[in-house]
PDB file of C-alpha atoms and ligand atoms in Angstrom:
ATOM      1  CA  UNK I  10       9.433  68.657 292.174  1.00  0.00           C
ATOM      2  CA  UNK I  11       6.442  68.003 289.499  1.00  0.00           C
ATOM      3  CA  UNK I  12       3.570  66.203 291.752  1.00  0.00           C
ATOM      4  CA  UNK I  13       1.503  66.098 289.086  1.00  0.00           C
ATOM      5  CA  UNK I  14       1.446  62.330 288.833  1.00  0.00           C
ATOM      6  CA  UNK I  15       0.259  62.009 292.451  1.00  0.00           C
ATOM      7  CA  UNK I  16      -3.527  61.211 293.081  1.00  0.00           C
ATOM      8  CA  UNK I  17      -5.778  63.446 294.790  1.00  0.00           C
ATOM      9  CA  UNK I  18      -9.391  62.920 296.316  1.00  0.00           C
ATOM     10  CA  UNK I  19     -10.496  66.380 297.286  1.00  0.00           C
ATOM     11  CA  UNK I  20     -13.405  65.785 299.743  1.00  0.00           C
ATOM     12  CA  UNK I  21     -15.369  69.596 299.849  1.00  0.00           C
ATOM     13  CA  UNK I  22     -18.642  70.314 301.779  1.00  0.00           C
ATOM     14  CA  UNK I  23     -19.849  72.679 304.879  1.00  0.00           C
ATOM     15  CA  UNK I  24     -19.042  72.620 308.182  1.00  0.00           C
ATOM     16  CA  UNK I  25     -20.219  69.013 310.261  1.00  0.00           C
ATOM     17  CA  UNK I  26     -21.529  67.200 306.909  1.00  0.00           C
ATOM     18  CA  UNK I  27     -18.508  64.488 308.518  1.00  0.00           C
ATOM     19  CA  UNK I  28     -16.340  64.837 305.441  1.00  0.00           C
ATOM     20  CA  UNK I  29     -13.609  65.347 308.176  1.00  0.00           C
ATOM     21  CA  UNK I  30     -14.417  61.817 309.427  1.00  0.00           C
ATOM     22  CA  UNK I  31     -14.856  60.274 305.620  1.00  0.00           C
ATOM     23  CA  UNK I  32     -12.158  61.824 304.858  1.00  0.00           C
ATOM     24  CA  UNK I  33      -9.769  60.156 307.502  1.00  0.00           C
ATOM     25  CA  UNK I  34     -10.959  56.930 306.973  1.00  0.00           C
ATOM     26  CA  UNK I  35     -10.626  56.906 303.514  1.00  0.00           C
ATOM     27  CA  UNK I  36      -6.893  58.061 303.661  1.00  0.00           C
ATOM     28  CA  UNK I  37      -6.481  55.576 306.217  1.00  0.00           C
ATOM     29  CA  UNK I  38      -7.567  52.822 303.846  1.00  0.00           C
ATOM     30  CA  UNK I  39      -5.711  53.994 300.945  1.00  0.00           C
ATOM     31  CA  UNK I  40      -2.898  54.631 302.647  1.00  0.00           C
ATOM     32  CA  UNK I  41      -2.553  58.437 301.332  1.00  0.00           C
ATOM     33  CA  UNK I  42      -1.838  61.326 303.294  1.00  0.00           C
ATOM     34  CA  UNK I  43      -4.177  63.559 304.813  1.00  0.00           C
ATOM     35  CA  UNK I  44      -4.539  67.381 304.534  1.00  0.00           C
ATOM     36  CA  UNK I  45      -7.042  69.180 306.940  1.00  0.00           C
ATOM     37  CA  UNK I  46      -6.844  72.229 305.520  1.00  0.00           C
ATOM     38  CA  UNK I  47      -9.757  73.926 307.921  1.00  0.00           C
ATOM     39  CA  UNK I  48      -7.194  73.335 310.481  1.00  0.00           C
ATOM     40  CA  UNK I  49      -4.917  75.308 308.687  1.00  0.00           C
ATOM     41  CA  UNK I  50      -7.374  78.474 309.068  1.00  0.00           C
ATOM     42  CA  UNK I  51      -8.324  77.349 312.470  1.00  0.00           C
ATOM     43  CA  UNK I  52      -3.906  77.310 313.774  1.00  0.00           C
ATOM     44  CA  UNK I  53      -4.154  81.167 311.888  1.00  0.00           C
ATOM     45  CA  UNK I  54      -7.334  81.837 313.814  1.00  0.00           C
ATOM     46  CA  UNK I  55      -5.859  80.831 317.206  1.00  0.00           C
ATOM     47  CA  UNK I  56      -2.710  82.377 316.810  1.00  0.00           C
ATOM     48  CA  UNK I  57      -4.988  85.774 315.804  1.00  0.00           C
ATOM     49  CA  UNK I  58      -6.844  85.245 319.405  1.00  0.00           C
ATOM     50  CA  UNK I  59      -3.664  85.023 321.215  1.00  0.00           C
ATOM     51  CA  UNK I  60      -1.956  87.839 319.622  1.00  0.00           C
ATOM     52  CA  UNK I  61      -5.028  90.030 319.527  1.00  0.00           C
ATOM     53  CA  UNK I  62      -5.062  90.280 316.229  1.00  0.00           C
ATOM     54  CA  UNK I  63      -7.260  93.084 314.702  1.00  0.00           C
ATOM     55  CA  UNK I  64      -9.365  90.921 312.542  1.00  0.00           C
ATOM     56  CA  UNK I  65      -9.943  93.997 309.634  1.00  0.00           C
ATOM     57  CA  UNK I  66      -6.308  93.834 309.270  1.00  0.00           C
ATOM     58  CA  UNK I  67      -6.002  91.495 306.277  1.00  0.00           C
ATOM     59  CA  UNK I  68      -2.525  91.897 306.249  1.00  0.00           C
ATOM     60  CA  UNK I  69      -1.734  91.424 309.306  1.00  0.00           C
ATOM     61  CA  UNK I  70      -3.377  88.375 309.505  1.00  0.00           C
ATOM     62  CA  UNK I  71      -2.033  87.078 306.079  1.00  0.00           C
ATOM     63  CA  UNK I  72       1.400  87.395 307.725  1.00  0.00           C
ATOM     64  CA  UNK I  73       0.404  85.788 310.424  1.00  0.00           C
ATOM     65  CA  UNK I  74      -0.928  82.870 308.349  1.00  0.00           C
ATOM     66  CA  UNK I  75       2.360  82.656 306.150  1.00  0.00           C
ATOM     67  CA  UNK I  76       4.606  82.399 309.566  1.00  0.00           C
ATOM     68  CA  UNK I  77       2.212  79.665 311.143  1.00  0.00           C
ATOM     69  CA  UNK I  78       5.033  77.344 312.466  1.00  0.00           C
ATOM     70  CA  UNK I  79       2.909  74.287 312.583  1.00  0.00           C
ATOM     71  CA  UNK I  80       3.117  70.319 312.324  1.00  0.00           C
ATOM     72  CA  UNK I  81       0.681  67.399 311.851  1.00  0.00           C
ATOM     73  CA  UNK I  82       1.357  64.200 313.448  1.00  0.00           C
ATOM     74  CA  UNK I  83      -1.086  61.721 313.600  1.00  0.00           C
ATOM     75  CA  UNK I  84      -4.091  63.157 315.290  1.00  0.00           C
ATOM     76  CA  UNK I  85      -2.171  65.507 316.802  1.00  0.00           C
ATOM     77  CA  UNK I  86      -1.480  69.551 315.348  1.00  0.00           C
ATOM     78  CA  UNK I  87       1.238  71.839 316.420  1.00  0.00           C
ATOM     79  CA  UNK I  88       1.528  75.178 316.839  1.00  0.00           C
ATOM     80  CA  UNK I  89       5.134  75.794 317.357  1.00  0.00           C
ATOM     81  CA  UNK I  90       5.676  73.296 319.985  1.00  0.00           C
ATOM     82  CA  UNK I  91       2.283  73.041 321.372  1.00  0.00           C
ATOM     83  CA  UNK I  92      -0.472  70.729 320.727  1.00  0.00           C
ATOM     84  CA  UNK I  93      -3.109  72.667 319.872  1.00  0.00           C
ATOM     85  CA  UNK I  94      -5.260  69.787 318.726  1.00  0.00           C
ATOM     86  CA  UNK I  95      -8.519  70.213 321.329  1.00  0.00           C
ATOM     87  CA  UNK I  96      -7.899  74.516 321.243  1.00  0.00           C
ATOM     88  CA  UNK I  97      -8.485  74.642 317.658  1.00  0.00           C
ATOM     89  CA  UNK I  98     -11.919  73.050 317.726  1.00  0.00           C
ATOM     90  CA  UNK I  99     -13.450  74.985 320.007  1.00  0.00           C
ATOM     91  CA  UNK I 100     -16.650  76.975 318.808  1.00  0.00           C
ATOM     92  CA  UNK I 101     -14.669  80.644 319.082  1.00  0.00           C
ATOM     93  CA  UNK I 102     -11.799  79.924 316.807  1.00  0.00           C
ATOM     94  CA  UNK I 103     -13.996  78.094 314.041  1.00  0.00           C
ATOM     95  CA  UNK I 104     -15.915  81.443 313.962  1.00  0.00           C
ATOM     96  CA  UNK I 105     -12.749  83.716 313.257  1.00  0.00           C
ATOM     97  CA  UNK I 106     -11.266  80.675 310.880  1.00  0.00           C
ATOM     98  CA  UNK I 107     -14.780  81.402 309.137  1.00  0.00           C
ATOM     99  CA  UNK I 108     -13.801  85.026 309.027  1.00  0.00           C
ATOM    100  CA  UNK I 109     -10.757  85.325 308.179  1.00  0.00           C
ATOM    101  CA  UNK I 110     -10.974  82.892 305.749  1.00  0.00           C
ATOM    102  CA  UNK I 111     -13.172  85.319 303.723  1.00  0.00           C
ATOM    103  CA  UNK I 112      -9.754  87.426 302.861  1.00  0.00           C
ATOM    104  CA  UNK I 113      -7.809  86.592 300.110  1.00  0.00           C
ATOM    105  CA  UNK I 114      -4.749  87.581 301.366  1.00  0.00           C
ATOM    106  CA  UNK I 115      -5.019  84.891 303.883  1.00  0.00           C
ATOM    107  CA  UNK I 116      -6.029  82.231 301.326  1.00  0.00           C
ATOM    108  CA  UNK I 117      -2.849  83.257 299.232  1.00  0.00           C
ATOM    109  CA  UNK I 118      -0.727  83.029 302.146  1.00  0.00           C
ATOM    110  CA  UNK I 119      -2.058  79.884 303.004  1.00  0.00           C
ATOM    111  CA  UNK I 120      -1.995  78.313 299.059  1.00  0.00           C
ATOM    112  CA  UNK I 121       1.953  76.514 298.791  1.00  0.00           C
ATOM    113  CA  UNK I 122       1.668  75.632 302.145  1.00  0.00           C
ATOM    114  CA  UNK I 123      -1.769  72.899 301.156  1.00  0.00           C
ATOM    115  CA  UNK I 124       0.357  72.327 297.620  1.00  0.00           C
ATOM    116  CA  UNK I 125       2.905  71.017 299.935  1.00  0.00           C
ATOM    117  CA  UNK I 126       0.886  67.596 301.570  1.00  0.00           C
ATOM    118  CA  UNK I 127       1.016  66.229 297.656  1.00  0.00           C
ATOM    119  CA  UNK I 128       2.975  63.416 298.412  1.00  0.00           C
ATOM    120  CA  UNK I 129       3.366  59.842 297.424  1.00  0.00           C
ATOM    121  CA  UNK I 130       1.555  57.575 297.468  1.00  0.00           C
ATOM    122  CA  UNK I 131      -1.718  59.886 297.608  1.00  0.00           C
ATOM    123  CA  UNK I 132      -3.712  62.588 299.059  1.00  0.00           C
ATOM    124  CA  UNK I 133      -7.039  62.752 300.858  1.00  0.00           C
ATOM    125  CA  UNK I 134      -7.722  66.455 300.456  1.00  0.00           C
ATOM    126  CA  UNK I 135     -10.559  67.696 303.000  1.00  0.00           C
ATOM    127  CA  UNK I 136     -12.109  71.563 303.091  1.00  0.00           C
ATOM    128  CA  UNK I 137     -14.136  73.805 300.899  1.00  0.00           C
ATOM    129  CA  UNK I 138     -11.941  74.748 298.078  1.00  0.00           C
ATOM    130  CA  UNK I 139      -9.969  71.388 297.590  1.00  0.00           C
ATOM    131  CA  UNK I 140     -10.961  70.787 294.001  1.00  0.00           C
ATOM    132  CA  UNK I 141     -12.173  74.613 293.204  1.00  0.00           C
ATOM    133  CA  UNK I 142      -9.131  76.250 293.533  1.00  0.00           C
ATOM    134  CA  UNK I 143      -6.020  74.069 295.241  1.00  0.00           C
ATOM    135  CA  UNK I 144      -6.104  71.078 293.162  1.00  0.00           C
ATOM    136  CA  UNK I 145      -8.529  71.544 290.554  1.00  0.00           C
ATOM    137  CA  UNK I 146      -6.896  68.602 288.259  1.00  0.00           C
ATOM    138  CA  UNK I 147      -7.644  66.213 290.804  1.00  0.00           C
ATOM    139  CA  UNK I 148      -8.561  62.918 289.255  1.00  0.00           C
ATOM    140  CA  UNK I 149     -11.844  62.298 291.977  1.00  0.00           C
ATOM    141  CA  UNK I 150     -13.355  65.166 293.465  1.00  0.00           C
ATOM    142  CA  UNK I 151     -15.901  64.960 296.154  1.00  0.00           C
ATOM    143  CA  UNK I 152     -19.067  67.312 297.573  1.00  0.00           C
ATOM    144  CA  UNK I 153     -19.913  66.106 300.862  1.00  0.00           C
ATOM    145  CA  UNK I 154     -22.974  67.476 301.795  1.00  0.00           C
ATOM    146  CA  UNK I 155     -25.936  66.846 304.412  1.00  0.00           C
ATOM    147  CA  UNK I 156     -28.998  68.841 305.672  1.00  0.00           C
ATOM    148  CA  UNK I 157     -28.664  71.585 308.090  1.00  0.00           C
ATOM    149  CA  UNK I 158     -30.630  69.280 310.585  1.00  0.00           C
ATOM    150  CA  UNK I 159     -28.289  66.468 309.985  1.00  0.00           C
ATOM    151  CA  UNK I 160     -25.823  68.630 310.722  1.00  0.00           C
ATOM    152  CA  UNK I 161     -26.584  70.346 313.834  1.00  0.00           C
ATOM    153  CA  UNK I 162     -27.800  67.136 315.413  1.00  0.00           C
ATOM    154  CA  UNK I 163     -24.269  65.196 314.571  1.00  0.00           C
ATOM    155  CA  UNK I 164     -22.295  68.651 315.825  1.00  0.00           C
ATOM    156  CA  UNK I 165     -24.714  67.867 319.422  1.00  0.00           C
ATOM    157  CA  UNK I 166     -24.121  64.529 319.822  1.00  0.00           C
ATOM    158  CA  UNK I 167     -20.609  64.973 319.487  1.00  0.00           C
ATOM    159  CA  UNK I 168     -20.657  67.712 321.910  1.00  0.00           C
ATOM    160  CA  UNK I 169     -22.717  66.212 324.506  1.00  0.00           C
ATOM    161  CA  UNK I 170     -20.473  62.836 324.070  1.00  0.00           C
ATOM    162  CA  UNK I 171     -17.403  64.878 324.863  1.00  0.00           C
ATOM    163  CA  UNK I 172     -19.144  66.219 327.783  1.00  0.00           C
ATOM    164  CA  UNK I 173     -19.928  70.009 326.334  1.00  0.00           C
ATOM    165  CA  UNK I 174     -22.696  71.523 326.975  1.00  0.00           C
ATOM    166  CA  UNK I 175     -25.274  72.040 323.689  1.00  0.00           C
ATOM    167  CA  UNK I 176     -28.109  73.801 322.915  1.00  0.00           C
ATOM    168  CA  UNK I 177     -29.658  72.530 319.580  1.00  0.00           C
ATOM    169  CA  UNK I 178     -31.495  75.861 318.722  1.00  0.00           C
ATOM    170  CA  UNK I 179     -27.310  77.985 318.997  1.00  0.00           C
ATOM    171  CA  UNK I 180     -26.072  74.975 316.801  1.00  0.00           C
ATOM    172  CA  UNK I 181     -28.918  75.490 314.119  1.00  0.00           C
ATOM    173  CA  UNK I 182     -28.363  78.970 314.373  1.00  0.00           C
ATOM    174  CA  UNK I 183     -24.455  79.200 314.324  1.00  0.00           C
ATOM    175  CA  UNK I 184     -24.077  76.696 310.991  1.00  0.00           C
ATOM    176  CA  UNK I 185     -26.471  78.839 309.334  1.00  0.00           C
ATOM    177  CA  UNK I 186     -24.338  81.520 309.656  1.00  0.00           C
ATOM    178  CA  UNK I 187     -21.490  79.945 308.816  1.00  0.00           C
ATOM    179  CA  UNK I 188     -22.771  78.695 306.029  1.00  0.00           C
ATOM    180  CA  UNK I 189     -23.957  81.456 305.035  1.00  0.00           C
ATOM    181  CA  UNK I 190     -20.762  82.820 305.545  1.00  0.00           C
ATOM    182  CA  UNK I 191     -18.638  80.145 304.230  1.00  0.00           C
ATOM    183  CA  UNK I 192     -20.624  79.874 300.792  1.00  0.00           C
ATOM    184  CA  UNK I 193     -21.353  83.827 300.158  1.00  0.00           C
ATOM    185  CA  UNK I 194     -17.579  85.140 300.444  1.00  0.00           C
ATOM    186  CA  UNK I 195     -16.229  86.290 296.859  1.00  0.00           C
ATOM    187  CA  UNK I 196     -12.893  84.183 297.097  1.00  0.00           C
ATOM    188  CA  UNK I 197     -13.070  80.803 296.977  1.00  0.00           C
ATOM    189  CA  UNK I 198     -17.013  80.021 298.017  1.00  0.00           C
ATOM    190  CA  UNK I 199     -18.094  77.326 299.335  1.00  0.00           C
ATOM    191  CA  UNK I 200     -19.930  75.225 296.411  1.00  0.00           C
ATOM    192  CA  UNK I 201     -18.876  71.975 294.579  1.00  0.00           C
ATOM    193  CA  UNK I 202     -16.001  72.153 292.332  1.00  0.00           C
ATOM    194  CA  UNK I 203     -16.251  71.808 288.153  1.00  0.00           C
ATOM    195  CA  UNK I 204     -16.950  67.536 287.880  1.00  0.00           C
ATOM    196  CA  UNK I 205     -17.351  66.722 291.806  1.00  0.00           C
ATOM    197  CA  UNK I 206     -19.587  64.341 293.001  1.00  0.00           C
ATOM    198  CA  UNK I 207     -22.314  65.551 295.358  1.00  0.00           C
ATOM    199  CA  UNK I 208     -22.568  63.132 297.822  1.00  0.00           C
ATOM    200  CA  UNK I 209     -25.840  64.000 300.565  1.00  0.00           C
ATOM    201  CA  UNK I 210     -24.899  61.865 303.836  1.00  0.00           C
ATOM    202  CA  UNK I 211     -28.353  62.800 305.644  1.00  0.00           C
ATOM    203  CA  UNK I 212     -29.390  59.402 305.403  1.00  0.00           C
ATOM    204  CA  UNK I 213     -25.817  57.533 305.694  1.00  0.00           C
ATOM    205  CA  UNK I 214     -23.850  56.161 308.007  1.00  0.00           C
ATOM    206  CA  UNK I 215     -20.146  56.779 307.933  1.00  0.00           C
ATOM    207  CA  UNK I 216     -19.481  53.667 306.649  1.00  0.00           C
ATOM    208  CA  UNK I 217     -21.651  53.861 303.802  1.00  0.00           C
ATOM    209  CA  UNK I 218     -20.172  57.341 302.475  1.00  0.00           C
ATOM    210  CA  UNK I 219     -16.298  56.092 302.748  1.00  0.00           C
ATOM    211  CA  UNK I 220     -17.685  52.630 300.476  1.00  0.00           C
ATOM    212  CA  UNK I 221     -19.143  55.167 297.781  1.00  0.00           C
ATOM    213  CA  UNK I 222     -15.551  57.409 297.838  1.00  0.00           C
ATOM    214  CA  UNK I 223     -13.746  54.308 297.486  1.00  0.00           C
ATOM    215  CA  UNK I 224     -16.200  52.620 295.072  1.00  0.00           C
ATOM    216  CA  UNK I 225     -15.758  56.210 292.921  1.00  0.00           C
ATOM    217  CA  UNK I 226     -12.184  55.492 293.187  1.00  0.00           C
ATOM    218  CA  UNK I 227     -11.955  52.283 292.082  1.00  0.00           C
ATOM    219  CA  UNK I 228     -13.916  52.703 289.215  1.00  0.00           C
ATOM    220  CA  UNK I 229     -11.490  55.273 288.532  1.00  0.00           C
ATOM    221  CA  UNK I 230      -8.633  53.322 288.610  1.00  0.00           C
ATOM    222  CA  UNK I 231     -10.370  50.220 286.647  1.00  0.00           C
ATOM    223  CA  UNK I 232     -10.561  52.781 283.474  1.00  0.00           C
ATOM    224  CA  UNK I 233      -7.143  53.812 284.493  1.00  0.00           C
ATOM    225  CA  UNK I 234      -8.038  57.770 284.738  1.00  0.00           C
ATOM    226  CA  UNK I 235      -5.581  57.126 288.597  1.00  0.00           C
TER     227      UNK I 235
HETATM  228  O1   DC W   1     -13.567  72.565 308.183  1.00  0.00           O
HETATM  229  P1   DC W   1     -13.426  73.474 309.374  1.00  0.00           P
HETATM  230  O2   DC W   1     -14.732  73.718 310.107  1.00  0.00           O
HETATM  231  O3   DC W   1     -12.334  73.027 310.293  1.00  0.00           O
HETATM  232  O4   DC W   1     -12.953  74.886 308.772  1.00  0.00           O
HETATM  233  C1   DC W   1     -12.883  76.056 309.565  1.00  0.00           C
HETATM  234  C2   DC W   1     -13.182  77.280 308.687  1.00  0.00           C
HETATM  235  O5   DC W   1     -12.135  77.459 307.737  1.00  0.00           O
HETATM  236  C3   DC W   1     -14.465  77.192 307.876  1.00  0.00           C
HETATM  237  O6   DC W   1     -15.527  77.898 308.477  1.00  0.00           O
HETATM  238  C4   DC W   1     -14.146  77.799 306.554  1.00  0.00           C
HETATM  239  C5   DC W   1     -12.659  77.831 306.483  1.00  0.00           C
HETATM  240  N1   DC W   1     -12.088  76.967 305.436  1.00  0.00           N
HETATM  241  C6   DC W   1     -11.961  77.494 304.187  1.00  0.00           C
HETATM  242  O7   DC W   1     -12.382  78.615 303.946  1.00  0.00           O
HETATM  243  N2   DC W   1     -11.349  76.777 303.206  1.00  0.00           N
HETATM  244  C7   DC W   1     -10.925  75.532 303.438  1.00  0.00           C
HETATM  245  N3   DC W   1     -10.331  74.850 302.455  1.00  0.00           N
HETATM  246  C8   DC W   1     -11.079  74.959 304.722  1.00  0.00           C
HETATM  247  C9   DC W   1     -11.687  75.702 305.703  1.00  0.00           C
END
């Protein structure tokens, strides 16, 4: 099936710059679908953990990642039949989704599967190589970005709201890293794509950065480039 007519927003950036959040809302408002495609690293991650998964086995792990039996509904994300919504957020398997996510065989195996959530009317495309490498004709590509400080402070709150404990100094500490990570790896690096717009939410409110995604993508659509 040629998808090529099908709008994309890619929304790129690091780890808790909130383009997860942006990204949701603006989907919701457009009516488009919604790919997470960190949680697509994060389901191979978990299912690594539970199968004790030598993580220098790249090809292991790719396999693993091309036989990920998993669903999005809503909110909610499956592994096989089991929500595995809250376990794939927790602090352990974002580290290993970091990881493995450096291998290119896992980034091949995971490739048709994100080519798959084209669909009409739309897709909201959020992760770090949504307009570099998985849909680099997208008509509006976005660079979500925010201070480390930002960062770590949002990633507490939300931590200490849901009743984790948080130590600000580990969370400055552990986004560095992954960061570091995340934007040093040869494959697919974290860094904005060819004609994104670098958006820097330090000083914004979530509100604020879905009006300037959707205000890029009307203007879009006025000179009929959608
Ligand atoms: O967005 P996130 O924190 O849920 O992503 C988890 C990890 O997956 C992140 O550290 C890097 C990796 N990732 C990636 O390499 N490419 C993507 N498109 C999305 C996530």
């Amino acid at each position: 099936m040629n998808t090529a007519h099908i709008p994309v927003i890619t929304i790129d950036g690091p780890t808790a710059s909130g383009k997860g959040t942006v990204s949701h809302i603006v989907a919701q408002k457009l009516g488009f679908h919604y790919l997470d495609s960190g949680a697509l690293y994060r389901l191979t991650a978990l299912s690594a953990l539970r199968k004790g998964a030598d993580p220098g086995d790249e090809h292991a792990l790719a396999k693993l990642a091309r036989d990920l039996h998993c669903s999005f509904s809503g909110e909610h994300i499956f592994l096989g039949q089991e929500d595995v919504s809250a376990a794939i957020r927790a602090e352990e398997v974002g580290n290993t989704a970091s990881k493995i996510a450096a291998l290119p065989a896992v980034r091949q195996a995971l490739y048709s599967l994100q080519l798959d959530f084209r669909r009409a009317p739309g897709l909201v495309a959020d992760g770090r190589d949504m307009g570099s490498v998985i849909f680099p004709h997208a008509p509006l590509k976005v660079f979500l970005t925010a201070s480390v400080e930002a960062r770590a402070e949002r990633r507490y709150k939300q931590l200490i709201g849901k009743g984790f404990p948080a130590n600000m100094a580990d969370l400055l500490k552990d986004l560095q890293e992954r960061d570091d990570r995340d934007t040093n790896r040869k494959v697919a690096p974290l860094k904005p794509a060819e004609g994104a717009y670098v958006l820097d939410t330090s000083a914004m409110t979530v509100d604020e950065a879905v009006g300037q995604v959707l205000g890029w993508y009307a203007a879009l659509k006025k000179q009929h480039a959608v």
